[in-house]
Each structure stands twice: as structure tokens, then as C-alpha cells.
Coordinates of C-alpha atoms in Angstrom, one line a residue:
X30 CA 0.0 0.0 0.0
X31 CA 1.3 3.5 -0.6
X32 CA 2.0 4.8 2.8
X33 CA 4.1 8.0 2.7
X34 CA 3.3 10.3 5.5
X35 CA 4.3 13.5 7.3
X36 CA 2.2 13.1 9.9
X37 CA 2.5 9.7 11.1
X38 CA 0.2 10.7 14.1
X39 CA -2.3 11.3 12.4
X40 CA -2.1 8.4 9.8
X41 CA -1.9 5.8 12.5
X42 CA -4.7 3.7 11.3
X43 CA -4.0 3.7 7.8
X44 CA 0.2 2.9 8.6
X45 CA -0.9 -0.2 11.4
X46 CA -3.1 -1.3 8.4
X47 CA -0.3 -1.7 6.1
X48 CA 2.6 -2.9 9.0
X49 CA 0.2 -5.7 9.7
X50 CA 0.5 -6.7 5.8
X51 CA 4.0 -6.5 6.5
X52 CA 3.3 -9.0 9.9
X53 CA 2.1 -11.3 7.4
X54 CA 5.1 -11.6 4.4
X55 CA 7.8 -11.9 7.7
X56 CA 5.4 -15.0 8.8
X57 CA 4.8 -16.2 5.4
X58 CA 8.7 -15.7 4.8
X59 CA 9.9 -16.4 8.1
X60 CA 12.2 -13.0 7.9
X61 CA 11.7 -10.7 9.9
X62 CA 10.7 -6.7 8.4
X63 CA 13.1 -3.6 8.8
X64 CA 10.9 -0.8 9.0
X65 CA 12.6 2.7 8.1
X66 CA 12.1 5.3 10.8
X67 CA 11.9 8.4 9.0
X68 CA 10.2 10.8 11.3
X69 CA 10.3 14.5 12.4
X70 CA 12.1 15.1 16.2
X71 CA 8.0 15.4 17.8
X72 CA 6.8 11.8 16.4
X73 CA 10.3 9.9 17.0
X74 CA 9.1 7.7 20.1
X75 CA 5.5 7.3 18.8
X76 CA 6.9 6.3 15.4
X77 CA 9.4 3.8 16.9
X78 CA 6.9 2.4 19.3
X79 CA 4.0 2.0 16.3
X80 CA 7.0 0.1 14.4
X81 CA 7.6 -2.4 17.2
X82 CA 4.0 -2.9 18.0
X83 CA 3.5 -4.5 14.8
X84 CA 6.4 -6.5 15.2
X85 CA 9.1 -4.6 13.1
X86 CA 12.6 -4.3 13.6
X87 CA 13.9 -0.4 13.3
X88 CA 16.0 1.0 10.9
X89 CA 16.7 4.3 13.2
X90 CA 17.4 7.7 11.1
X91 CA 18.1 10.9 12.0
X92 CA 14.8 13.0 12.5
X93 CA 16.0 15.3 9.1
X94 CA 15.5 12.7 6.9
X95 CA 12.1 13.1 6.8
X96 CA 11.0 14.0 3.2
X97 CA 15.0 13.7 2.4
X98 CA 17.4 11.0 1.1
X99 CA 19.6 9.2 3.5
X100 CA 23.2 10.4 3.1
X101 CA 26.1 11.4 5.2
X102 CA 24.6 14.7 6.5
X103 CA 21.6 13.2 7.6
X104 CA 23.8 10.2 9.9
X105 CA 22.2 9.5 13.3
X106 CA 25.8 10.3 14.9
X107 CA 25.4 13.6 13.9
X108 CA 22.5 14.4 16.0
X109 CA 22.4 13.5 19.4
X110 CA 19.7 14.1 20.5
X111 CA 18.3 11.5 18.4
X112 CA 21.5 9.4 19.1
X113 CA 20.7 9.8 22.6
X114 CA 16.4 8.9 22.7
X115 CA 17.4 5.8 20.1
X116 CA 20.4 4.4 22.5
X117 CA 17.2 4.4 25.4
X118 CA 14.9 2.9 23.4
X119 CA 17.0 0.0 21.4
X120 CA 18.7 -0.8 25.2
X121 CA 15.2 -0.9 26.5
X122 CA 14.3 -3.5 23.5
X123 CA 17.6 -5.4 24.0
X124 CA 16.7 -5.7 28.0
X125 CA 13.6 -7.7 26.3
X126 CA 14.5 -9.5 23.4
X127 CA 13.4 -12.7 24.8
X128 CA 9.8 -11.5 24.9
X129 CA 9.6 -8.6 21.8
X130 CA 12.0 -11.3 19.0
X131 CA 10.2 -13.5 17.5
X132 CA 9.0 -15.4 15.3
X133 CA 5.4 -13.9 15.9
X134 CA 2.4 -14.7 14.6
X135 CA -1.3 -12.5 15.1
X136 CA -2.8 -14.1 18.0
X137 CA -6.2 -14.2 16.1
X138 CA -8.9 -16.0 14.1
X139 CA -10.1 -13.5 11.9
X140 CA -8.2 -13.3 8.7
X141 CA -8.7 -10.5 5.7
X142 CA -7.4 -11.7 2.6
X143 CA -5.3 -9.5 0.5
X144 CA -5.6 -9.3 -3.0
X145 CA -2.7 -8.3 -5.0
X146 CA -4.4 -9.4 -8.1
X147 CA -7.3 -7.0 -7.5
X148 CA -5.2 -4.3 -6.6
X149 CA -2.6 -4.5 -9.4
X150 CA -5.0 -5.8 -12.0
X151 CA -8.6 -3.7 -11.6
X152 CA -9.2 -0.5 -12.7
X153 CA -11.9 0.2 -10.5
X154 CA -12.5 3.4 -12.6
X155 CA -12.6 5.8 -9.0
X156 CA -9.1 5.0 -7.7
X157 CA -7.3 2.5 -5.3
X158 CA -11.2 1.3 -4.2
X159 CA -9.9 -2.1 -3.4
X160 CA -7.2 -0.3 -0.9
X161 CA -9.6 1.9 0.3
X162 CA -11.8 -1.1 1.0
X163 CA -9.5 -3.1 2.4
X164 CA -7.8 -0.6 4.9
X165 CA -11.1 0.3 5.9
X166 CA -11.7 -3.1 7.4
X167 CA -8.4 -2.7 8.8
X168 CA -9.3 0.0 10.8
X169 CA -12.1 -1.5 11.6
X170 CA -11.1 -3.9 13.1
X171 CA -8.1 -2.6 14.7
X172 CA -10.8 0.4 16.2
X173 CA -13.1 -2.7 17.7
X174 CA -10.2 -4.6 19.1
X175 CA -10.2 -7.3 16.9
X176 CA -7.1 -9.0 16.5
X177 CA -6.5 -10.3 12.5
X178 CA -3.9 -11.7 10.6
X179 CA -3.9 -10.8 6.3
X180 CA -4.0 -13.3 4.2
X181 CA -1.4 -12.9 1.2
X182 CA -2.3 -14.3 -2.4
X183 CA -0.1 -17.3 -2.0
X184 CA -1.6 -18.2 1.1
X185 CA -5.1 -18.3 -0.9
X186 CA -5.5 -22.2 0.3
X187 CA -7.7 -24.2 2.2
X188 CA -5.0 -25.2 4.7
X189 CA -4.3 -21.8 5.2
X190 CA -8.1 -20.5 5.4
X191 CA -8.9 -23.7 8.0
X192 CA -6.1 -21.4 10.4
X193 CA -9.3 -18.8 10.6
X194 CA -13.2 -18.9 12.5
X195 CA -13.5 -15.6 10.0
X196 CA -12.3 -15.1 6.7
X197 CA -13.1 -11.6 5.4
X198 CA -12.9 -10.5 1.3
X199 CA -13.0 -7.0 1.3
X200 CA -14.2 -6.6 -2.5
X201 CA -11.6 -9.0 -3.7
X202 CA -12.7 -9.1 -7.3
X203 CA -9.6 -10.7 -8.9
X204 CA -9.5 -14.5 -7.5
X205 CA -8.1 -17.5 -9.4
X206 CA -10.0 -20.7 -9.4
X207 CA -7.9 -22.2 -7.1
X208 CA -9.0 -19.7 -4.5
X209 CA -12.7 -19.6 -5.4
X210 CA -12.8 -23.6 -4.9
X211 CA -10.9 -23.2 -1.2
X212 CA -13.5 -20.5 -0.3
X213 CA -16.3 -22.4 -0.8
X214 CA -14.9 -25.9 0.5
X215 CA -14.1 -23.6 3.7
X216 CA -17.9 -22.5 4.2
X217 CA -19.3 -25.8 3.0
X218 CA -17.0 -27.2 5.8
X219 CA -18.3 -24.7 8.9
X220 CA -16.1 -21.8 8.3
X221 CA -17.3 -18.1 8.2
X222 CA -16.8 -15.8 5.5
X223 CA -18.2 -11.8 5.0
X224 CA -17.6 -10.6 1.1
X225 CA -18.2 -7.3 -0.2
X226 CA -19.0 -6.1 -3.5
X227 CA -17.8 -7.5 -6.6
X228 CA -15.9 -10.3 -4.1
X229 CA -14.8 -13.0 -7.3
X230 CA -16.3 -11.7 -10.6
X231 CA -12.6 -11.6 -12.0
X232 CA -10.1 -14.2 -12.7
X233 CA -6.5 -13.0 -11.5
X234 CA -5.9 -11.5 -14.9
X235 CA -8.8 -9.3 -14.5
X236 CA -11.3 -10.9 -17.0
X237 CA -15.5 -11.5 -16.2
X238 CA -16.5 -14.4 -14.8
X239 CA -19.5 -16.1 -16.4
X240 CA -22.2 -15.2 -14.0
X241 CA -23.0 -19.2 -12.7
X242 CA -19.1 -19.4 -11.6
X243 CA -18.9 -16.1 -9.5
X244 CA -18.3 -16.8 -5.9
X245 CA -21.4 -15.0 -5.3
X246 CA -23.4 -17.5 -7.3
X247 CA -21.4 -20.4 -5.9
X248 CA -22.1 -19.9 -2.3
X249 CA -25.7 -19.4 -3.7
X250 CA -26.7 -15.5 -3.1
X251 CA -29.5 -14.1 -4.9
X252 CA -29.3 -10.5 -6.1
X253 CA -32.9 -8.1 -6.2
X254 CA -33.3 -6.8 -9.4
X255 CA -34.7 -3.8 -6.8
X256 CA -32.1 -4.4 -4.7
X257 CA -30.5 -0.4 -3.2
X258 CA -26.9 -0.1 -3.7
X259 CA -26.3 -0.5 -0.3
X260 CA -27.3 -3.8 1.3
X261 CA -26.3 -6.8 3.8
X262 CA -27.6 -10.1 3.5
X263 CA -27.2 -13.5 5.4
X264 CA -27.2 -17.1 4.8
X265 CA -25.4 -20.7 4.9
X266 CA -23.6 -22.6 2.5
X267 CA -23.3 -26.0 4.0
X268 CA -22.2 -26.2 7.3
X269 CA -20.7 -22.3 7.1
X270 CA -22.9 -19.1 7.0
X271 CA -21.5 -15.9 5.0
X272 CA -22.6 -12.4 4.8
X273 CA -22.6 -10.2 1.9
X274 CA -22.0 -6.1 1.4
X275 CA -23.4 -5.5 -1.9
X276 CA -21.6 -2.2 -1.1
X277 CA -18.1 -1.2 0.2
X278 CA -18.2 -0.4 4.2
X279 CA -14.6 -0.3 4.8
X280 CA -14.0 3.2 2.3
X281 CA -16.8 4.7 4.3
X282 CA -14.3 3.8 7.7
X283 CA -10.9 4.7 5.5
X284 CA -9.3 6.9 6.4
X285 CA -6.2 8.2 4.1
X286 CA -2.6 9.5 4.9
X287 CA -2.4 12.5 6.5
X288 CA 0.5 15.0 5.8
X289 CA 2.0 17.7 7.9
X290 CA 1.3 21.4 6.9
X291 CA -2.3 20.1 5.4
X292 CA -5.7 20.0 6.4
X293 CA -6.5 16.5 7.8
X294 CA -8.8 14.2 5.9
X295 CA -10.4 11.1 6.5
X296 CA -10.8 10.2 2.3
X297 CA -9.9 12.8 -0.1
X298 CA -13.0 11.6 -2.1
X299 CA -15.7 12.1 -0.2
X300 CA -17.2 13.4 3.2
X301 CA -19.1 11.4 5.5
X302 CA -21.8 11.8 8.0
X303 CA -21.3 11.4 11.6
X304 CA -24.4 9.4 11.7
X305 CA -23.4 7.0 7.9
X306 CA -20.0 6.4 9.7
X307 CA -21.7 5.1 12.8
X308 CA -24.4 3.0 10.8
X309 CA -21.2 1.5 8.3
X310 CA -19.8 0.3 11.5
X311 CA -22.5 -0.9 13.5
X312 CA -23.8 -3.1 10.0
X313 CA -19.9 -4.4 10.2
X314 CA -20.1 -5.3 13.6
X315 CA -23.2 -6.7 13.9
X316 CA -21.9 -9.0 10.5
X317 CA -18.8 -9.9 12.5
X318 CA -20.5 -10.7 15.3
X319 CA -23.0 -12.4 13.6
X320 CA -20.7 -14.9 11.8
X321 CA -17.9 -15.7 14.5
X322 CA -19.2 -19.1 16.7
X323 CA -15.9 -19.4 18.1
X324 CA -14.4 -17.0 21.1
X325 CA -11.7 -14.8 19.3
X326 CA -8.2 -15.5 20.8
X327 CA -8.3 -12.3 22.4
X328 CA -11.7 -10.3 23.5
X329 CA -11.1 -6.3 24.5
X330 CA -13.8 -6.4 27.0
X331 CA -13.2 -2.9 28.2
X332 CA -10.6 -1.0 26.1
X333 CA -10.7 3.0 25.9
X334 CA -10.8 4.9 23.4
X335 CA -7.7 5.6 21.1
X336 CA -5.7 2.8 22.7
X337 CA -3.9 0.7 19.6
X338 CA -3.8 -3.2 20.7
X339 CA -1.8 -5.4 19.1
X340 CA -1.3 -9.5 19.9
X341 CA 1.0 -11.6 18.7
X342 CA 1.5 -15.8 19.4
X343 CA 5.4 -16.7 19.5
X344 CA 5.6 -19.4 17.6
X345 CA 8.3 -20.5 19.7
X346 CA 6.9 -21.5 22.9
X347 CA 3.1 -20.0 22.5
X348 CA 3.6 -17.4 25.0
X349 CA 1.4 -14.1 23.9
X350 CA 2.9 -10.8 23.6
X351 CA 0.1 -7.9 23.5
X352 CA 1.2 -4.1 22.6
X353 CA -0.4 -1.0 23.8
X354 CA 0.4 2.2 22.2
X355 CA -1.6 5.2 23.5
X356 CA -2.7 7.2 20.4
X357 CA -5.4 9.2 21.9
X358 CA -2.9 12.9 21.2
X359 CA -4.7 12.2 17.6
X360 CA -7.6 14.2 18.9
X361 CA -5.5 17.3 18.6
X362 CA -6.5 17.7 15.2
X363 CA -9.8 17.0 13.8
X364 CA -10.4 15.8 10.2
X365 CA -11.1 19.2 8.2
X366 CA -8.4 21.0 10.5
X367 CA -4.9 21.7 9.5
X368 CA -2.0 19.6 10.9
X369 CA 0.6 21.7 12.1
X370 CA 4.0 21.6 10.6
X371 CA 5.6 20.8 13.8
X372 CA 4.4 19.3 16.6
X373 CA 5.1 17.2 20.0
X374 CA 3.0 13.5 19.9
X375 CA 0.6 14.7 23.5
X376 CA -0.1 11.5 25.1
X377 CA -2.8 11.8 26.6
X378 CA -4.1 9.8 30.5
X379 CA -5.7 6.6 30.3
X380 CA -8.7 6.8 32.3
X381 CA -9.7 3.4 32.6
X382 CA -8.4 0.3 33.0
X383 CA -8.1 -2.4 30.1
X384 CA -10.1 -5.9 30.5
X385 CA -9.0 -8.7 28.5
X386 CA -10.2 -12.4 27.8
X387 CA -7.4 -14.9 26.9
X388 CA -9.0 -18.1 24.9
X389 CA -5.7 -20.2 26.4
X390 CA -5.8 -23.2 28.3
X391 CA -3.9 -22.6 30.8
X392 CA -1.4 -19.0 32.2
X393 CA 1.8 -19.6 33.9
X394 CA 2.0 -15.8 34.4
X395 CA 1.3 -12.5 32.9
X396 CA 3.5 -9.4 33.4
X397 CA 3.8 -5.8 31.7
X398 CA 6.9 -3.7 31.1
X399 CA 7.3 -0.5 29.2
X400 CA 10.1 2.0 28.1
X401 CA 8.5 4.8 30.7
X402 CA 9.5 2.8 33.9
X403 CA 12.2 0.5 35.1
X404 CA 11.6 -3.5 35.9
X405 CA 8.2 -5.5 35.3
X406 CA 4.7 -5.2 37.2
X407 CA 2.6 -8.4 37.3
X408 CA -0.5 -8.8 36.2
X409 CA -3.1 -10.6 38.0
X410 CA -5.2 -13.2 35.9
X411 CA -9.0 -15.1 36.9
X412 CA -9.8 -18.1 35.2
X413 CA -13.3 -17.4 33.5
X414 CA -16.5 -19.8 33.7
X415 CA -16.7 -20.7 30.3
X416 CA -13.0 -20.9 29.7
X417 CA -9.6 -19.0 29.1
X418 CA -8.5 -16.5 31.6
X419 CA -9.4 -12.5 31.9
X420 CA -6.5 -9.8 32.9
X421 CA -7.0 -6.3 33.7
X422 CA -4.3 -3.5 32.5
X423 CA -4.6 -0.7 34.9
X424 CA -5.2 2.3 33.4
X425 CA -2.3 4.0 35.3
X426 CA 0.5 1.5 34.2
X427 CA -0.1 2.6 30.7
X428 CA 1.7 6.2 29.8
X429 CA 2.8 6.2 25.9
X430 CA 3.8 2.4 25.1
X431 CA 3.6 -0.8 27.2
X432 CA 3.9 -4.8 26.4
X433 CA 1.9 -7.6 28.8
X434 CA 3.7 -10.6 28.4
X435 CA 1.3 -13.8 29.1
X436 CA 3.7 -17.1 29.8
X437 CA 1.2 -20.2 29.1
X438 CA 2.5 -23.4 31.1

């Protein structure tokens, strides 16, 4: 996705939509990423800290670079005070490489498949709707709490979509046959899917589908002749259930890059209501709750506002390792008002504390630790009555960034 920003503040959601594609080619490669911090001095923490939260290793520049090329006069040695806040940060990390290096998967069971076909192959005839679509489930999701995991092209497999309670195509026109077959063997065999739009009218190379062999057709929804352009429907497919956007939520939710110096926008296309944006999202959660039978790995039972959560199984020794980055200084701008070209990242108090539910079957212990204090703080942990284990984050251990470490047994 194109992701050059700024104003990485205020383009939060759209950049933790595109590191989590990143999440998914080092798991699918089993390398990890090297993300590039370009940055201005007032965003250096918060961008090093969004970085790591989605799993990245950091590539530390010089604040100057931003907008710049790399090069000798821009070298981190010749400013200290970046020196200086990178040596405290990347000693903090070092202190806790055993629980932030990986290999890391998303602790989820929600998957959203991404489509490089669609994107590279479609002209959608309005531009980048498929991205738009797709990092507005993103945010979605990310806003609600839900913990995903993307779903490259190569991955487009019924193994791979067995991994997942939720599978979500977020108007993922372009599929090969290989692809539309898994899909449909997945919800035939009890799994979950929600499709948008034109979801599998196209081959991979971008030609029409005979209408009896789109997925639509194949999983066996009818469209109204009368039917509004903007509609949800329900059903089964064998043992599976599906739902179906005839519209695109997610690029009523997207929101774009944001640059400093510029009036903020949530989609440089179009405006929306307070009260469409709050109906787009309460159809997408009521679709997402509608279709997942199974617990999610993690449930955000309480979870204030502007608090970025992130989860991620080691694949090591299935310990879970959950970020929380406090974006809530985003409120310092609204969408129509002009970012400033300079500014500090506020981090604003946590008011209340953060409840979570664990589906694990068992919790040796659970500890957080963050950059803003010294040593670790426990975290106490209940077993719930239906299973897996809750743990509460109090709201005054969180600051700017912290990590809860849960150690299963």
C-alpha cells in the first residue's frame, strides 16, 4: 500500500493497516521486516513504538531525513539528541528481546485476505477502491479490538483458510480458481466468511466471470433486481454461514494519509456523515459478530478509546505478547483542520483500566513492562466460567507504550 506520510500521528490507522500486511510476508517468509524510521524530532518515540507494536525491527534515522534522502549529512551520529532517545529505546528492547524477538504470529482468528491481483489488475474506474476497502476493514477492526492476521495471495489455500473462525474478502474481485474452490470448500465445511462487493467476478488477470461461476453464485446469493446499492444479506452454504456487502463499508471507515502542513482528511474523495460512519460500522459489527461461533483468541472487554492493541502468538513457545500504544494525542487535530508543521505527539491519561479475555488453556503468568518505567509489574489473571483466563491492564501503568507478556504453562 502507498504509505508516505508526514504526519504519522495522524495516519496511525492507515500505517498499522499496512505494518500488519508487512506481519504477514515476515510470517509467510519467516524474515523478519526492517521498518525505516523516517520521522520529524516530535513523532520519534511514537513512530518507533507504532514500528515495534507490529512486530518490526527499526531502521533508526536521523529526525532530518524526513521528506529527504539518507546520506552522510543526515547520519544518526550527527545528531544526538536522536542518538541519545534511540540508544534508550533500542537498550530498553535489548533488556527484552526474549519476549519482543520472535517469530510472531497474530494471535487471532479472523483473517482478511489481501488481494494483490485485485489491486494491481482492476481498474476500479474511481481509484485504489480495493485499498480503500481493504484498509477500511483494517481500521475496523483494529478500532473494535479485533485481532487479524492478512492473508497474502499465495496463502489463498484451504489449509491456510482452516487457520481462521472468519475469513473476510474485502471486495476481492480478482480471484483464481484455485482460490474460489478453497472459499467455498471452507464454508461448506463450517467456516465463516463476509464478502463485499464485486468479491470473485474476476479471474486473476482481471477478466469477467461467467455469472453461474462467481463466488457469489457459488455460495448461492441471490441479487434483487430492486435491490439499493447499499445492502447486507445472510445465509449458509453447508455447514458455514456468509454475509454479503453489496456495497463497500470499509471506504466509508478509511481513512487516508495524513500530511503535515495540510488539512486533515479522513478520504480525499468524499465526506461522511457522523451518523453514515456510525451506521457502516454498526452493519460491520453486527456482521462480525453475527458470523464468528468461536471465542476470538483475544476479546477487549473494556478498552478506551484511542488505545492501539496489538497480539501476537510466539511461535516458539506460545507465550502471547500484546502491545499497547496510546494514540489518543490524535484528537488534537480534527479531520477538516490543519496539521501543524511541527508538533510534540501529547499522550494523553488513560482513564480506565483495560479488561481482557485470553482463549488459552492454561497462564503460567502475565507481566507488563514498558520504556516509561524501570523493571516489570505483574498482572493478576481469573480463570473465567466458560474458559480461558481474563487480565486487567490498569489504566495508570499505561503512559505512551507498554507490552503484557502472558507465559502459558
Amino acid at each position: 500500500l502507498s504509505s508516505s506520510s508526514t504526519a504519522h500521528l495522524y495516519s496511525s490507522r492507515f500505517l498499522s493497516a499496512n505494518l500488519m500486511i508487512y506481519a504477514a510476508m515476515s510470517r509467510y517468509h519467516i524474515t523478519p521486516t526492517v521498518a525505516t524510521m523516517y520521522h520529524q524530532a516530535g513523532e520519534r518515540f511514537f513512530n518507533w513504538a507504532l514500528r515495534l507494536a507490529h512486530g518490526a525491527r527499526i531502521w533508526a534515522t536521523s529526525s532530518v531525513a524526513l521528506g529527504g534522502d539518507l546520506g552522510p549529512k543526515s547520519h544518526l551520529l550527527n545528531y544526538p539528541e536522536d542518538f541519545e532517545s534511540y540508544t534508550g529505546v533500542f537498550a530498553w528492547a535489548e533488556k527484552h528481546k526474549n519476549e519482543l524477538d520472535g517469530p510472531f504470529a497474530p494471535f487471532a482468528n479472523v483473517g482478511i485476505f489481501l488481494g494483490e491481483s485485485t489491486r494491481d489488475m482492476l481498474d476500479h474506474g474511481s481509484g485504489n477502491d480495493y485499498e480503500k476497502e481493504f484498509v477500511g476493514w483494517s481500521e475496523f477492526l483494529a478500532d473494535e479490538g479485533i485481532q487479524y492476521d492478512v492473508i497474502l495471495e499465495p496463502e489463498h489455500n484451504l489449509s491456510r483458510l482452516r487457520d481462521f473462525s472468519l475469513v473476510i474478502l474485502p471486495n476481492t474481485v480478482c480471484l483464481n480458481n484455485g482460490a474460489i474452490q478453497a472459499i467455498l470448500e471452507y464454508v461448506k465445511g463450517g467456516g465463516s466468511l463476509i464478502l463485499t462487493h464485486r468479491s470473485g467476478e474476476r479471474n486473476v488477470c482481471g477478466a469477467r466471470r461467467i455469472a453461474p461461476q462467481c463466488l457469489g453464485a457459488l455460495l448461492g446469493i441471490k441479487h434483487d433486481s430492486e435491490e439499493s446499492g447499499v445492502s447486507v444479506k445472510f445465509g449458509a452454504c453447508g455447514h458455514g454461514k456468509w454475509v454479503y456487502f453489496s456495497h463497500m463499508p470499509g471506504t466509508f471507515i478509511y481513512s487516508t494519509i495524513a500530511q503535515a502542513n495540510a488539512i486533515r482528511k479522513r478520504d480525499a474523495r468524499a465526506v461522511v456523515s457522523a451518523k453514515e460512519l456510525e451506521m457502516q460500522k454498526s452493519m460491520m459489527l453486527g456482521a462480525v459478530q453475527w458470523a464468528l461461533e468461536k471465542p476470538m483468541p483475544l476479546t477487549a472487554e473494556k478498552m478506551p478509546e484511542g488505545v492501539l492493541i496489538k497480539a501476537f502468538r510466539k511461535l516458539d513457545d506460545n507465550s502471547v505478547v500484546i502491545h499497547f500504544l496510546n494514540c489518543r494525542g490524535e484528537k488534537a487535530v480534527n479531520y477538516g483542520e490543519l496539521i501543524p508543521q511541527k508538533y510534540d505527539v501529547a499522550f494523553p491519561e488513560i482513564e480506565e483500566d483495560i479488561v481482557l479475555e485470553l482463549n488459552l488453556p492454561s497462564v503460567r503468568r502475565a507481566y507488563l513492562f514498558s520504556p516509561d518505567r524501570e523493571g516489570t509489574r505483574p498482572v493478576e489473571f481469573t480463570r473465567c466460567v466458560h474458559g480461558g483466563f481474563k487480565l486487567t491492564v490498569p489504566a495508570d501503568s499505561l503512559n505512551r507504550y507498554e507490552v503484557l507478556y502472558v507465559q502459558v504453562t
